[in-house]
Coordinates of C-alpha atoms and ligand atoms in Angstrom, one line a residue:
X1 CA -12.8 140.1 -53.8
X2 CA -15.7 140.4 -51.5
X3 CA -15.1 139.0 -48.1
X4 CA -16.6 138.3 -45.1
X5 CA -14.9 137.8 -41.9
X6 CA -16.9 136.2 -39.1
X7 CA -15.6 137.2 -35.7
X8 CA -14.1 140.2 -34.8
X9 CA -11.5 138.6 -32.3
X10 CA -7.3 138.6 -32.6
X11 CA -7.7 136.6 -35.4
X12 CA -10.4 138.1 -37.5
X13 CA -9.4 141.9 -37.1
X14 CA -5.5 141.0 -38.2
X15 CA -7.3 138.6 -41.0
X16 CA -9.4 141.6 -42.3
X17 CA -6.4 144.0 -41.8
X18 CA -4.2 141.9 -44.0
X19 CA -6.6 141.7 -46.9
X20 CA -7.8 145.3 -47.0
X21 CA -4.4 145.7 -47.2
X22 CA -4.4 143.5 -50.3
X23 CA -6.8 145.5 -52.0
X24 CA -9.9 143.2 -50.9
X25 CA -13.4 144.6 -49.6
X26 CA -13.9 143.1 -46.0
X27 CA -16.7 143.2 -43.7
X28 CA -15.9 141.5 -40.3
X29 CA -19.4 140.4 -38.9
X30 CA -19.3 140.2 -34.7
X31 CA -21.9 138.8 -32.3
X32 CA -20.4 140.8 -29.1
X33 CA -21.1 144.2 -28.9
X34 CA -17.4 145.3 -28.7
X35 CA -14.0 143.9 -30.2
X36 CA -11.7 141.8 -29.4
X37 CA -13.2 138.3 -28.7
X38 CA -11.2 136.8 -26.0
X39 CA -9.2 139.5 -25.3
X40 CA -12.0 142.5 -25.5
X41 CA -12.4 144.8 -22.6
X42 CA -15.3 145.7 -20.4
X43 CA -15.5 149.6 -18.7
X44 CA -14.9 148.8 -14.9
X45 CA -15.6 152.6 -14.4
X46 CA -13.8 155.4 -14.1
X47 CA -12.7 155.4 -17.2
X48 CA -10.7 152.4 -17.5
X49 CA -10.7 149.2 -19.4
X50 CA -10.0 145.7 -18.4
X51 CA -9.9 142.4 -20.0
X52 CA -12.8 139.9 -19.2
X53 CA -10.2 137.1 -18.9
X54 CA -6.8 138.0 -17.5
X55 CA -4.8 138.8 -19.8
X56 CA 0.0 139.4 -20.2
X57 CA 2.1 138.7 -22.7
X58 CA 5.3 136.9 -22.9
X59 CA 8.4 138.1 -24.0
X60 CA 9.0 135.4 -26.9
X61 CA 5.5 136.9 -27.8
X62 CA 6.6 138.2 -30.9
X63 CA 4.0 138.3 -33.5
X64 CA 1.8 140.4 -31.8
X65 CA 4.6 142.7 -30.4
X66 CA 5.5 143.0 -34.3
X67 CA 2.0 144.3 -34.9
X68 CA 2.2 146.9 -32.6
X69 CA 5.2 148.5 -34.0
X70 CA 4.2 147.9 -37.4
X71 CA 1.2 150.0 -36.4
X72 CA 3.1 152.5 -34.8
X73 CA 2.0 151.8 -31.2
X74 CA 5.2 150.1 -29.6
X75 CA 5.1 151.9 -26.4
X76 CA 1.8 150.4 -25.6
X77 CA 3.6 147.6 -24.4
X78 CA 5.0 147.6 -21.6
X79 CA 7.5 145.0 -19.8
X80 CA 7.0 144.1 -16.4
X81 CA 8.2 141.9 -13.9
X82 CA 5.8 139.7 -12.7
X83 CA 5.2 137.4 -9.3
X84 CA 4.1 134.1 -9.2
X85 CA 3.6 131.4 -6.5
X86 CA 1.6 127.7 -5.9
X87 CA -0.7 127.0 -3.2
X88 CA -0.6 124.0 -1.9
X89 CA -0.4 122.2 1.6
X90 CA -2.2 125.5 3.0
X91 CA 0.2 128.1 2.3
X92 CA 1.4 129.6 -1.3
X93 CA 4.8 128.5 -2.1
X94 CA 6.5 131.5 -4.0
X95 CA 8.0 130.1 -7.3
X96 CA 9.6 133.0 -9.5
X97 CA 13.0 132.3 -9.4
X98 CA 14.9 129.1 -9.8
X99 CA 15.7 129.4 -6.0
X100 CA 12.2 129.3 -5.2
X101 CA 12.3 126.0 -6.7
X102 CA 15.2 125.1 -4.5
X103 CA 13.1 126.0 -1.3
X104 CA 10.2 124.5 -2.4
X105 CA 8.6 122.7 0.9
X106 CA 6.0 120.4 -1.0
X107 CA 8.6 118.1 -2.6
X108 CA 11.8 116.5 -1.2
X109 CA 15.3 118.5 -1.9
X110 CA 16.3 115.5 -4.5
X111 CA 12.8 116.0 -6.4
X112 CA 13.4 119.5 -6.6
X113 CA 16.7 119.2 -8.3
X114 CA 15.1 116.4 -10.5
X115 CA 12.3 118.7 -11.3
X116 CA 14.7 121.9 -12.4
X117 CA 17.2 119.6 -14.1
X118 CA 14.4 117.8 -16.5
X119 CA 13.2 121.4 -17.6
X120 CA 16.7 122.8 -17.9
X121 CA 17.3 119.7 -20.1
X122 CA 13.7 120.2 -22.2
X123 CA 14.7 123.6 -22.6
X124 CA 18.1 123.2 -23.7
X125 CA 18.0 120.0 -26.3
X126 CA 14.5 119.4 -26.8
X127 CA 14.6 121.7 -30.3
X128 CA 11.7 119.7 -31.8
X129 CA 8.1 118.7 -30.7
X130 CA 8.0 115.7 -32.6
X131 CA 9.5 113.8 -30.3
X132 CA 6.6 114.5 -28.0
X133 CA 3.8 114.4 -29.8
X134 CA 3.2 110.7 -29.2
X135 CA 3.6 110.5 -25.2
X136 CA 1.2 111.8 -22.6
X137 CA 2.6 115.2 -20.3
X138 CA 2.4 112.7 -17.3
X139 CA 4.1 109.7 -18.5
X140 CA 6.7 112.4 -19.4
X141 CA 7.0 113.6 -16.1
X142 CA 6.5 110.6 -14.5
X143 CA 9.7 109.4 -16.3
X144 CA 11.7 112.8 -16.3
X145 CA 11.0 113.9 -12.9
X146 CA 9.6 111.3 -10.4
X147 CA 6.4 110.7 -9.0
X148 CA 6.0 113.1 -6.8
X149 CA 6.7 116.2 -8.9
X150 CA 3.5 115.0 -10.8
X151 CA 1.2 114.3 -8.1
X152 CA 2.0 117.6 -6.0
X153 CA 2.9 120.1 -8.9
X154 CA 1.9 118.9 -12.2
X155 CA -1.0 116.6 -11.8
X156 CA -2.9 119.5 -10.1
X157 CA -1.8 122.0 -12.5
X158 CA -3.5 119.7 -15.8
X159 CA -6.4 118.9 -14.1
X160 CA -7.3 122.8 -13.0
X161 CA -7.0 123.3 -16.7
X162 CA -8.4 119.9 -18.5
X163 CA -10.2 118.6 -15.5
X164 CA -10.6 114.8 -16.3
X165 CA -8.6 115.0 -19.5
X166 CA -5.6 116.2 -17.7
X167 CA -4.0 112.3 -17.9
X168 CA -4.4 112.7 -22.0
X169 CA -2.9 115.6 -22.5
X170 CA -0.3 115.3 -25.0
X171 CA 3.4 116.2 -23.9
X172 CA 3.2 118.4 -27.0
X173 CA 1.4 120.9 -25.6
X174 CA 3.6 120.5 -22.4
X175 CA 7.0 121.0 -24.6
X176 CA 5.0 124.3 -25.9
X177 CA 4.7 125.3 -23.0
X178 CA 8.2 125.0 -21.5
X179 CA 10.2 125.6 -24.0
X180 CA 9.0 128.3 -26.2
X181 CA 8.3 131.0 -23.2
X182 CA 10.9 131.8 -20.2
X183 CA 14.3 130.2 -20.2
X184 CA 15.6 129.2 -17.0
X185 CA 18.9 130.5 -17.9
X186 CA 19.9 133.8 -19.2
X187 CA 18.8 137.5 -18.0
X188 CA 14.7 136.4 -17.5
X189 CA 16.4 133.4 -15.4
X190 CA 15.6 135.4 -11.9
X191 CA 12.7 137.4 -12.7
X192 CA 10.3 136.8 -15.5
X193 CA 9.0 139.8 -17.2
X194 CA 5.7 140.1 -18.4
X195 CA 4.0 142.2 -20.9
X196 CA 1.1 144.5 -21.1
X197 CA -0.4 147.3 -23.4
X198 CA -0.6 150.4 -20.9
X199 CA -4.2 151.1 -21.8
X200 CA -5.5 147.6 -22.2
X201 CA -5.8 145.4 -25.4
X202 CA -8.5 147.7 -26.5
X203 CA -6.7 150.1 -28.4
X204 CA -5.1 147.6 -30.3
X205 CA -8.7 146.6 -31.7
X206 CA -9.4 150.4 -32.5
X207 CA -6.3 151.0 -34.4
X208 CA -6.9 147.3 -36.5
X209 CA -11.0 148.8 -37.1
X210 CA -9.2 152.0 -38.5
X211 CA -7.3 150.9 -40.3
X212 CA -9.8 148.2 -42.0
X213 CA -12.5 150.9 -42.5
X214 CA -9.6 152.7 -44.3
X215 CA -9.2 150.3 -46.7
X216 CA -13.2 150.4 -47.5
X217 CA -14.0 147.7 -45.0
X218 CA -16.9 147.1 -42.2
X219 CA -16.5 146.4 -38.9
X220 CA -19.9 145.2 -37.5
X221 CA -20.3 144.8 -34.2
X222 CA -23.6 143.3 -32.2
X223 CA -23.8 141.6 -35.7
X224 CA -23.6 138.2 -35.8
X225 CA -23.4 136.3 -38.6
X226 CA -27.0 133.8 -38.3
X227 CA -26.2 132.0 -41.4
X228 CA -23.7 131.2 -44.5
X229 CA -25.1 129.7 -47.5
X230 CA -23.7 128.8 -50.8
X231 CA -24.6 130.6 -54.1
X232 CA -23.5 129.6 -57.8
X233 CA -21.7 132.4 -57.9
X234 CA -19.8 132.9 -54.1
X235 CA -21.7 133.1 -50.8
X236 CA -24.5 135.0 -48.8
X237 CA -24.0 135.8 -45.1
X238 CA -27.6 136.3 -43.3
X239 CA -27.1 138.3 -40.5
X240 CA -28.8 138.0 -36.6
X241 CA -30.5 140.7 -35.2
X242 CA -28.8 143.3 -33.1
X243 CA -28.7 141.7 -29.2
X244 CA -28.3 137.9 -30.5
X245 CA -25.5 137.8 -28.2
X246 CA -27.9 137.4 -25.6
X247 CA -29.2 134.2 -26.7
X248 CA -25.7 132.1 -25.9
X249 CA -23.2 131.2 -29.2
X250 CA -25.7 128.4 -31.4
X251 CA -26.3 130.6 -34.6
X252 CA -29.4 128.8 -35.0
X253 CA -30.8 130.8 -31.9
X254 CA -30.3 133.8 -33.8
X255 CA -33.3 136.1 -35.6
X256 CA -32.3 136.6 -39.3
X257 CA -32.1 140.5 -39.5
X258 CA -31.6 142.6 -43.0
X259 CA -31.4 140.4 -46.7
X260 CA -28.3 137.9 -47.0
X261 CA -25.3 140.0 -48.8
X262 CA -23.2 138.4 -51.1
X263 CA -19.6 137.7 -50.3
X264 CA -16.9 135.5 -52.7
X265 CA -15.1 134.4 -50.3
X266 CA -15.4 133.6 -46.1
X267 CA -13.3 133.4 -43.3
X268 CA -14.5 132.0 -40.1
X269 CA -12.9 132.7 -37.2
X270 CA -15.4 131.1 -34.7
X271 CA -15.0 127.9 -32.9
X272 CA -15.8 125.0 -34.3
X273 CA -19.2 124.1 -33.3
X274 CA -20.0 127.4 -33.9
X275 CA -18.9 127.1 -37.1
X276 CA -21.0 123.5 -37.8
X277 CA -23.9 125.6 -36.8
X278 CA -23.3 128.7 -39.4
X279 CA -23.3 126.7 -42.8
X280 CA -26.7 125.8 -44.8
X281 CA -27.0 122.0 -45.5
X282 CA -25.5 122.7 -49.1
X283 CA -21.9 124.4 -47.1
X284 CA -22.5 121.0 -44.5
X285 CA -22.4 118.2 -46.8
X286 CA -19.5 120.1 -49.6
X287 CA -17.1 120.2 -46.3
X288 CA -17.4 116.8 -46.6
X289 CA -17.3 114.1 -43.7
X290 CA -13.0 113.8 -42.6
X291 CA -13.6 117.9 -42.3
X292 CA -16.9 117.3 -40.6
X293 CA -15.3 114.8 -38.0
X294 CA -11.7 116.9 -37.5
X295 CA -14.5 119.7 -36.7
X296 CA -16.6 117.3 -34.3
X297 CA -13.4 115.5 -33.0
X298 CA -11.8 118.6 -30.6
X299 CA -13.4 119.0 -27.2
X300 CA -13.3 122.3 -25.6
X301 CA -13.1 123.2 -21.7
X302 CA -15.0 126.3 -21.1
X303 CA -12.8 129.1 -19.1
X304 CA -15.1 130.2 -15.9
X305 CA -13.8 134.0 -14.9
X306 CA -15.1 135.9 -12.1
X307 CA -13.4 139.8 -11.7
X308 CA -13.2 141.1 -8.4
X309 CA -12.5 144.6 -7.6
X310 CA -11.8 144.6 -4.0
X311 CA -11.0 147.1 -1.7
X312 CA -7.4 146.0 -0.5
X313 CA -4.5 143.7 -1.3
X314 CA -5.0 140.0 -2.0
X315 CA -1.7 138.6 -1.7
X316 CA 2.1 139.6 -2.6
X317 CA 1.7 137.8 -6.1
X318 CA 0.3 138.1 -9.5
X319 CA -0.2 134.8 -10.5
X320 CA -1.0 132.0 -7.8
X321 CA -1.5 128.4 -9.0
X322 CA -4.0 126.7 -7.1
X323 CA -2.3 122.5 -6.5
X324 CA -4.3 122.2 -3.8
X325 CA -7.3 120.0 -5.6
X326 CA -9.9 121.0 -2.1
X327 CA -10.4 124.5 -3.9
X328 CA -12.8 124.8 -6.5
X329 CA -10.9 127.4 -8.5
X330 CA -7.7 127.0 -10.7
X331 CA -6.0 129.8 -10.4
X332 CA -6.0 133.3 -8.9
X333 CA -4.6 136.2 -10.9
X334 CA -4.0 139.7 -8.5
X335 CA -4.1 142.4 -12.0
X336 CA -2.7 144.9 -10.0
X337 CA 0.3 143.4 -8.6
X338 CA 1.2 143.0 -11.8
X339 CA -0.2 146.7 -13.4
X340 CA 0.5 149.0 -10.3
X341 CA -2.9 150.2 -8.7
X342 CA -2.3 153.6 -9.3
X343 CA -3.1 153.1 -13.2
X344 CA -6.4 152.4 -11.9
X345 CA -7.0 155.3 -9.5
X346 CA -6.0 153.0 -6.5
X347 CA -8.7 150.3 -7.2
X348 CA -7.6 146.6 -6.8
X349 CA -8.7 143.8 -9.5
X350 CA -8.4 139.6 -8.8
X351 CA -9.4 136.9 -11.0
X352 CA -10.7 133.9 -10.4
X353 CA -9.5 131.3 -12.9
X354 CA -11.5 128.3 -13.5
X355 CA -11.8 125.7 -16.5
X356 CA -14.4 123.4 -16.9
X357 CA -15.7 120.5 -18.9
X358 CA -19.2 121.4 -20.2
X359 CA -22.4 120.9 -18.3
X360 CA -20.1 121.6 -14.6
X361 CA -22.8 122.6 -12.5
X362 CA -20.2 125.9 -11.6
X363 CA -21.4 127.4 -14.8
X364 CA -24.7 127.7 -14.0
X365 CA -24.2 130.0 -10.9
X366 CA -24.3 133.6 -11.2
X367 CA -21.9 135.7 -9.9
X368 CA -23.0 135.8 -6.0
X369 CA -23.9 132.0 -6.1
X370 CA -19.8 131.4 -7.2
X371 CA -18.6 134.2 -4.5
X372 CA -20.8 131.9 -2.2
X373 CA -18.9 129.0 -3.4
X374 CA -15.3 130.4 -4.1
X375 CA -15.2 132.0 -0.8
X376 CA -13.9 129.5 1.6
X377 CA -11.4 128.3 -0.9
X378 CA -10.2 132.4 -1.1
X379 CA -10.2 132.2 2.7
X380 CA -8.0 129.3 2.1
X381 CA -5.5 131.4 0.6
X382 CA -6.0 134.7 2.3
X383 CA -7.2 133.7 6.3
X384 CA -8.0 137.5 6.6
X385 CA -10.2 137.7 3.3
X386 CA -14.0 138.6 4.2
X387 CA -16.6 139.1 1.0
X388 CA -16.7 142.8 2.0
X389 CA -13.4 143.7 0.4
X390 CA -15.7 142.8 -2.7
X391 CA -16.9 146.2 -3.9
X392 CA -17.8 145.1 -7.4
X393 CA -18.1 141.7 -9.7
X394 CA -17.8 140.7 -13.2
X395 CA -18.8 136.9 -14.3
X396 CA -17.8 136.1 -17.9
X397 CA -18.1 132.2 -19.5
X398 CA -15.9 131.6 -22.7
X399 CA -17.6 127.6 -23.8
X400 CA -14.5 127.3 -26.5
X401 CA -11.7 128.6 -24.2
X402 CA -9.5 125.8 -24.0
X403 CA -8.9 123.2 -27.1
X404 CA -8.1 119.8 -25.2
X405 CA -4.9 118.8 -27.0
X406 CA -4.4 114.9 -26.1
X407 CA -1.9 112.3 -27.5
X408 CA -2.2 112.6 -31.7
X409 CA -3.5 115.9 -31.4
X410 CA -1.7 117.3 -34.6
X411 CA -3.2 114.6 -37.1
X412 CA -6.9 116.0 -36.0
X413 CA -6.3 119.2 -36.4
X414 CA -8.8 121.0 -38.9
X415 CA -6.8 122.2 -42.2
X416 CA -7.8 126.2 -42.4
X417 CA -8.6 125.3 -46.1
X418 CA -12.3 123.6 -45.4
X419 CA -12.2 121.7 -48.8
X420 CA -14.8 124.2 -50.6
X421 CA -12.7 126.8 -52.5
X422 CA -12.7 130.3 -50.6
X423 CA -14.0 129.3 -47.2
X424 CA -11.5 129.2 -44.9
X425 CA -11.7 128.0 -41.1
X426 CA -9.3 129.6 -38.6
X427 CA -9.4 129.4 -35.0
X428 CA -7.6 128.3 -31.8
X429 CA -7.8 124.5 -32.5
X430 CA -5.2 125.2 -35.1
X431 CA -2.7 126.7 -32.8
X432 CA 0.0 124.2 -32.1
X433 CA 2.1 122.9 -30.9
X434 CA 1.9 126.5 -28.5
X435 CA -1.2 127.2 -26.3
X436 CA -3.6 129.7 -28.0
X437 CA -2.9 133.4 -27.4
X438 CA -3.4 136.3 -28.6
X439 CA 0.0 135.9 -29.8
X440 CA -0.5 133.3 -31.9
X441 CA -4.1 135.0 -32.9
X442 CA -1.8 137.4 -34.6
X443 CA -0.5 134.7 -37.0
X444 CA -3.1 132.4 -37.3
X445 CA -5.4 135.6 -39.0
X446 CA -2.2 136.3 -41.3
X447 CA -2.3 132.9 -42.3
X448 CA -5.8 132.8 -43.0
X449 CA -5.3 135.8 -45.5
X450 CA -2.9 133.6 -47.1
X451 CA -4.6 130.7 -47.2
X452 CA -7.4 132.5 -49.0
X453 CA -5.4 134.2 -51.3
X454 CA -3.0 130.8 -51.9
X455 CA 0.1 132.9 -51.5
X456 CA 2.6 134.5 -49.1
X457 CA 1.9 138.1 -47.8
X458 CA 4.7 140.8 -46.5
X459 CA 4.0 141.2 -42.8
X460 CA 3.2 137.8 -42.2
X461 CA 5.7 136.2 -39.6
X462 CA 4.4 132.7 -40.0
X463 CA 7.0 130.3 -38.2
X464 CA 8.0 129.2 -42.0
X465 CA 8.4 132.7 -43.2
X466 CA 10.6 135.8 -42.4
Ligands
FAD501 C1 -9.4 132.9 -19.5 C2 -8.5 133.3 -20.6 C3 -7.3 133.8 -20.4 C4 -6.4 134.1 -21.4 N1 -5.2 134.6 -21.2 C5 -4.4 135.0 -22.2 C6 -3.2 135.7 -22.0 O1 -2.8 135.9 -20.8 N2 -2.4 136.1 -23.0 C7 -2.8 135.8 -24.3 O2 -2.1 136.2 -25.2 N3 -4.0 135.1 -24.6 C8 -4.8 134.7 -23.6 N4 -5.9 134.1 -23.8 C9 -6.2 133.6 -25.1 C10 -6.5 134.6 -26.2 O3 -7.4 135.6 -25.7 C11 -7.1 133.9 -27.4 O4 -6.2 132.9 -27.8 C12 -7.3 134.8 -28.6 O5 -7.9 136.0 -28.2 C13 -8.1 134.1 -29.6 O6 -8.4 135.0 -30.7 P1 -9.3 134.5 -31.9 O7 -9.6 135.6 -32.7 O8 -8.7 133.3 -32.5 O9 -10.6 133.9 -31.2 P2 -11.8 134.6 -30.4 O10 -11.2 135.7 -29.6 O11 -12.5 133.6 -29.8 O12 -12.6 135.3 -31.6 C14 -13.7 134.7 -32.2 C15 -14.8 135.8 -32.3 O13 -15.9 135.3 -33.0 C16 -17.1 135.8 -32.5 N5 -18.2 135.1 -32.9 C17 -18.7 133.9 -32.3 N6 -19.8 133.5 -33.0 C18 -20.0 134.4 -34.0 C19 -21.0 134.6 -35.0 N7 -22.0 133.7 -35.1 N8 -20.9 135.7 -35.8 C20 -19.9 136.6 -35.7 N9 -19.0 136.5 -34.7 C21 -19.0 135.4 -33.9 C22 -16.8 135.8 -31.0 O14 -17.6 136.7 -30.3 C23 -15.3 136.3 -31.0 O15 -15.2 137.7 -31.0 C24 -6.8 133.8 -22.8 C25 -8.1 133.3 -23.0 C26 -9.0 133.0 -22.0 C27 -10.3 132.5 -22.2

């Protein structure tokens, strides 16, 4: 077959891998002008590469850290320990260790027993999400922990990531969460380890291109695809003209560049609304209207990351959740307390986390305007921090970051076969019950190649497989 995959993200790169390696003829059509998607890279000088968004790996990670030693790349990644902490009443509380819990000022001593004993309990019986699936993360936590473990830790933490949606969001996704990543037992109980590839995800991307264009394939990058129509006898992809990118994600704002080429099958990769906007009227009404409304149904929150390279030390940790609901970030992620500085000739990277609902007025400021508004949050944190540390920024706005997975979330999610034979949908609203990550990126484009082909493939780790 003939195939086009649109996106070059996780997803689409392992997608077009798998079926080149099937004997199939795949061009990958991507908008950016680089790999990777959510995980690609930008040059912060110097010769070195870091994500956009903040990226790690966790140790039950193990698709992806499959992939790497199936293409002969293991050492890339590399296991770290890694620091984390909450802020909240005006200080940040460190809470890497199970002891950390046990000095943890914000709640009372018996809530912080209650809180450790509910998660040691989740982690230990709760085998299944289905149990979950119909309850809400707060009424869970209400019940299992008390109160005030949800209005001081948890509350905060769901509405930094869902905003306003953070009361709806399923325990599912909560269970995910807790169970499937660190124990709190066992030899990751005291210090969690965290994983990173040495040299950034980047490589990763190059070695998957290879290894595509080996197989006859295309990689097309600053290539978006503008357009997917239906022919008698397979499919035409119109492409956008180099630089569409610029014009924001709606494929409609796109200039048709080059004829349409011919393709018998298509996997999409993109989100969903990006997706929606991609097929002719023909492709819109054979999807069919339950597709059509599973597509419309899922909400995104878009992730709002500002990169800092600054000129000293943040703070002591890597990752510090912001409870504190004053500060108009979510969460602040110190890169090189996590990847020692010296990888990066001394230089010092911070995040800024944010996730937002669409149309928050924070994504329409520009990099200085949100330094402007961050700062006296950061002061918040770090008394000492003045904005010239700052020696260089990066702003980067991701619309589909963050599927909002509520109560019932697993009956609307969109089937990766779309209803019309050989066009197949596969994206982060699919991942569940885990939160999306690269991770699961890895599977979800293995299972696309399935899907297509309607039959298992060697290499593919889906949970149902080997
Ligand atoms: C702030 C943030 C932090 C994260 N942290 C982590 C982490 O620590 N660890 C982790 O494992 N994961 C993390 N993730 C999630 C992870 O990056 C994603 O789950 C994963 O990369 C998704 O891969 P994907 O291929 O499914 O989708 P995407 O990466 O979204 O790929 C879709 C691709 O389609 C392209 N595209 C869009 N429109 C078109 C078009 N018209 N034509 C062609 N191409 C198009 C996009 O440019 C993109 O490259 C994070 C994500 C964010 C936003």
């Amino acid at each position: 077959m003939r195939v086009a995959v649109i996106g070059a993200g996780v997803a689409g790169l392992v997608c077009a891998y798998r079926l080149g390696q099937e004997g199939h003829a795949v061009d990958v059509y991507e908008r950016w002008p680089g790999l990777g998607g959510q995980a690609a890279t930008i040059d912060v000088g110097g010769g070195h590469l870091l994500e956009r968004y903040y990226h790690h790996l966790f140790t039950s990670d193990r698709h992806i850290a499959e992939l790497y030693a199936e293409l002969g790349m293991p050492e890339e990644l590399e296991w770290r320990p890694s620091s984390m902490a909450f802020f909240l009443e005006g200080r940040s509380w460190p809470f890497t260790s199970p002891l950390h819990l046990l000095r943890f000022g914000p709640l009372t001593p018996a809530a912080r027993i209650r809180m450790g004993l509910a998660v040691l309990k989740l982690q230990k019986t709760a085998k299944e999400v289905g149990p979950y699936e119909g309850i809400t993360a707060r009424q869970w936590i209400r019940d299992a922990m008390g109160a005030e473990p949800y209005e001081k830790v948890w509350g905060p933490l769901l509405r930094g990531k869902f905003g306003d949606r953070a009361d709806d969001i399923s325990m599912a996704w909560l269970w995910g969460k807790l169970t499937m990543r660190r124990k709190l037992e066992g030899k990751e109980a005291r210090q969690e380890l965290l994983g990173y590839p040495g040299r950034s995800w980047e490589p990763l991307f190059h070695v998957l291109k290879a290894k595509i264009e080996t197989r006859g394939g295309r990689v097309l990058i600053d290539r978006p695809a503008a357009r997917l129509t239906q022919r008698a006898d397979g499919f035409e992809v119109t492409a956008g003209a180099p630089g569409s990118f610029r014009t924001g994600h709606d494929p409609h704002a796109y200039t048709p560049d080059g004829e349409p080429e011919r393709y018998d099958a298509i996997v999409a990769t993109v989100p969903n609304d990006v997706f929606v906007g991609l097929l002719d009227d023909e492709l819109a009404a054979a999807i069919g209207d339950d597709y059509r409304a599973k597509l419309d149904g899922i909400e995104y929150h878009t992730a709002l990351c500002l990169l800092l390279e600054l000129d000293r030390q943040f703070s002591p940790f890597y990752w510090t959740n912001i409870a504190d609901p004053e500060l108009p970030f979510v969460g602040l992620v110190e890169h090189t307390n996590f990847v020692e500085p010296e990888r990066y000739d001394g230089r010092r990277f911070l995040y800024v986390a944010n996730y937002l609902a669409p149309g928050d007025e924070l994504l329409e400021l520009d990099a200085d305007a949100l330094i402007d508004r961050y700062t006296p949050g950061l002061r918040k944190v770090n008394p000492a921090f003045d904005r010239s540390w700052i020696r260089e920024r990066w702003l980067h706005r991701e619309p589909a970051a963050q599927p909002i997975v509520t109560v019932g979330y697993r009956e609307r999610i969109p089937p990766l076969q779309t209803g019309v034979p050989h066009l197949i949908l596969a994206n982060t609203t699919q991942i569940y019950p885990e939160d999306r990550g690269t991770n699961y990126a890895v599977r979800l484009g293995g299972e696309a190649a399935e899907a297509l082909l309607s039959r298992r493939l060697n290499n593919v780790w889906s949970e149902t497989g080997s």
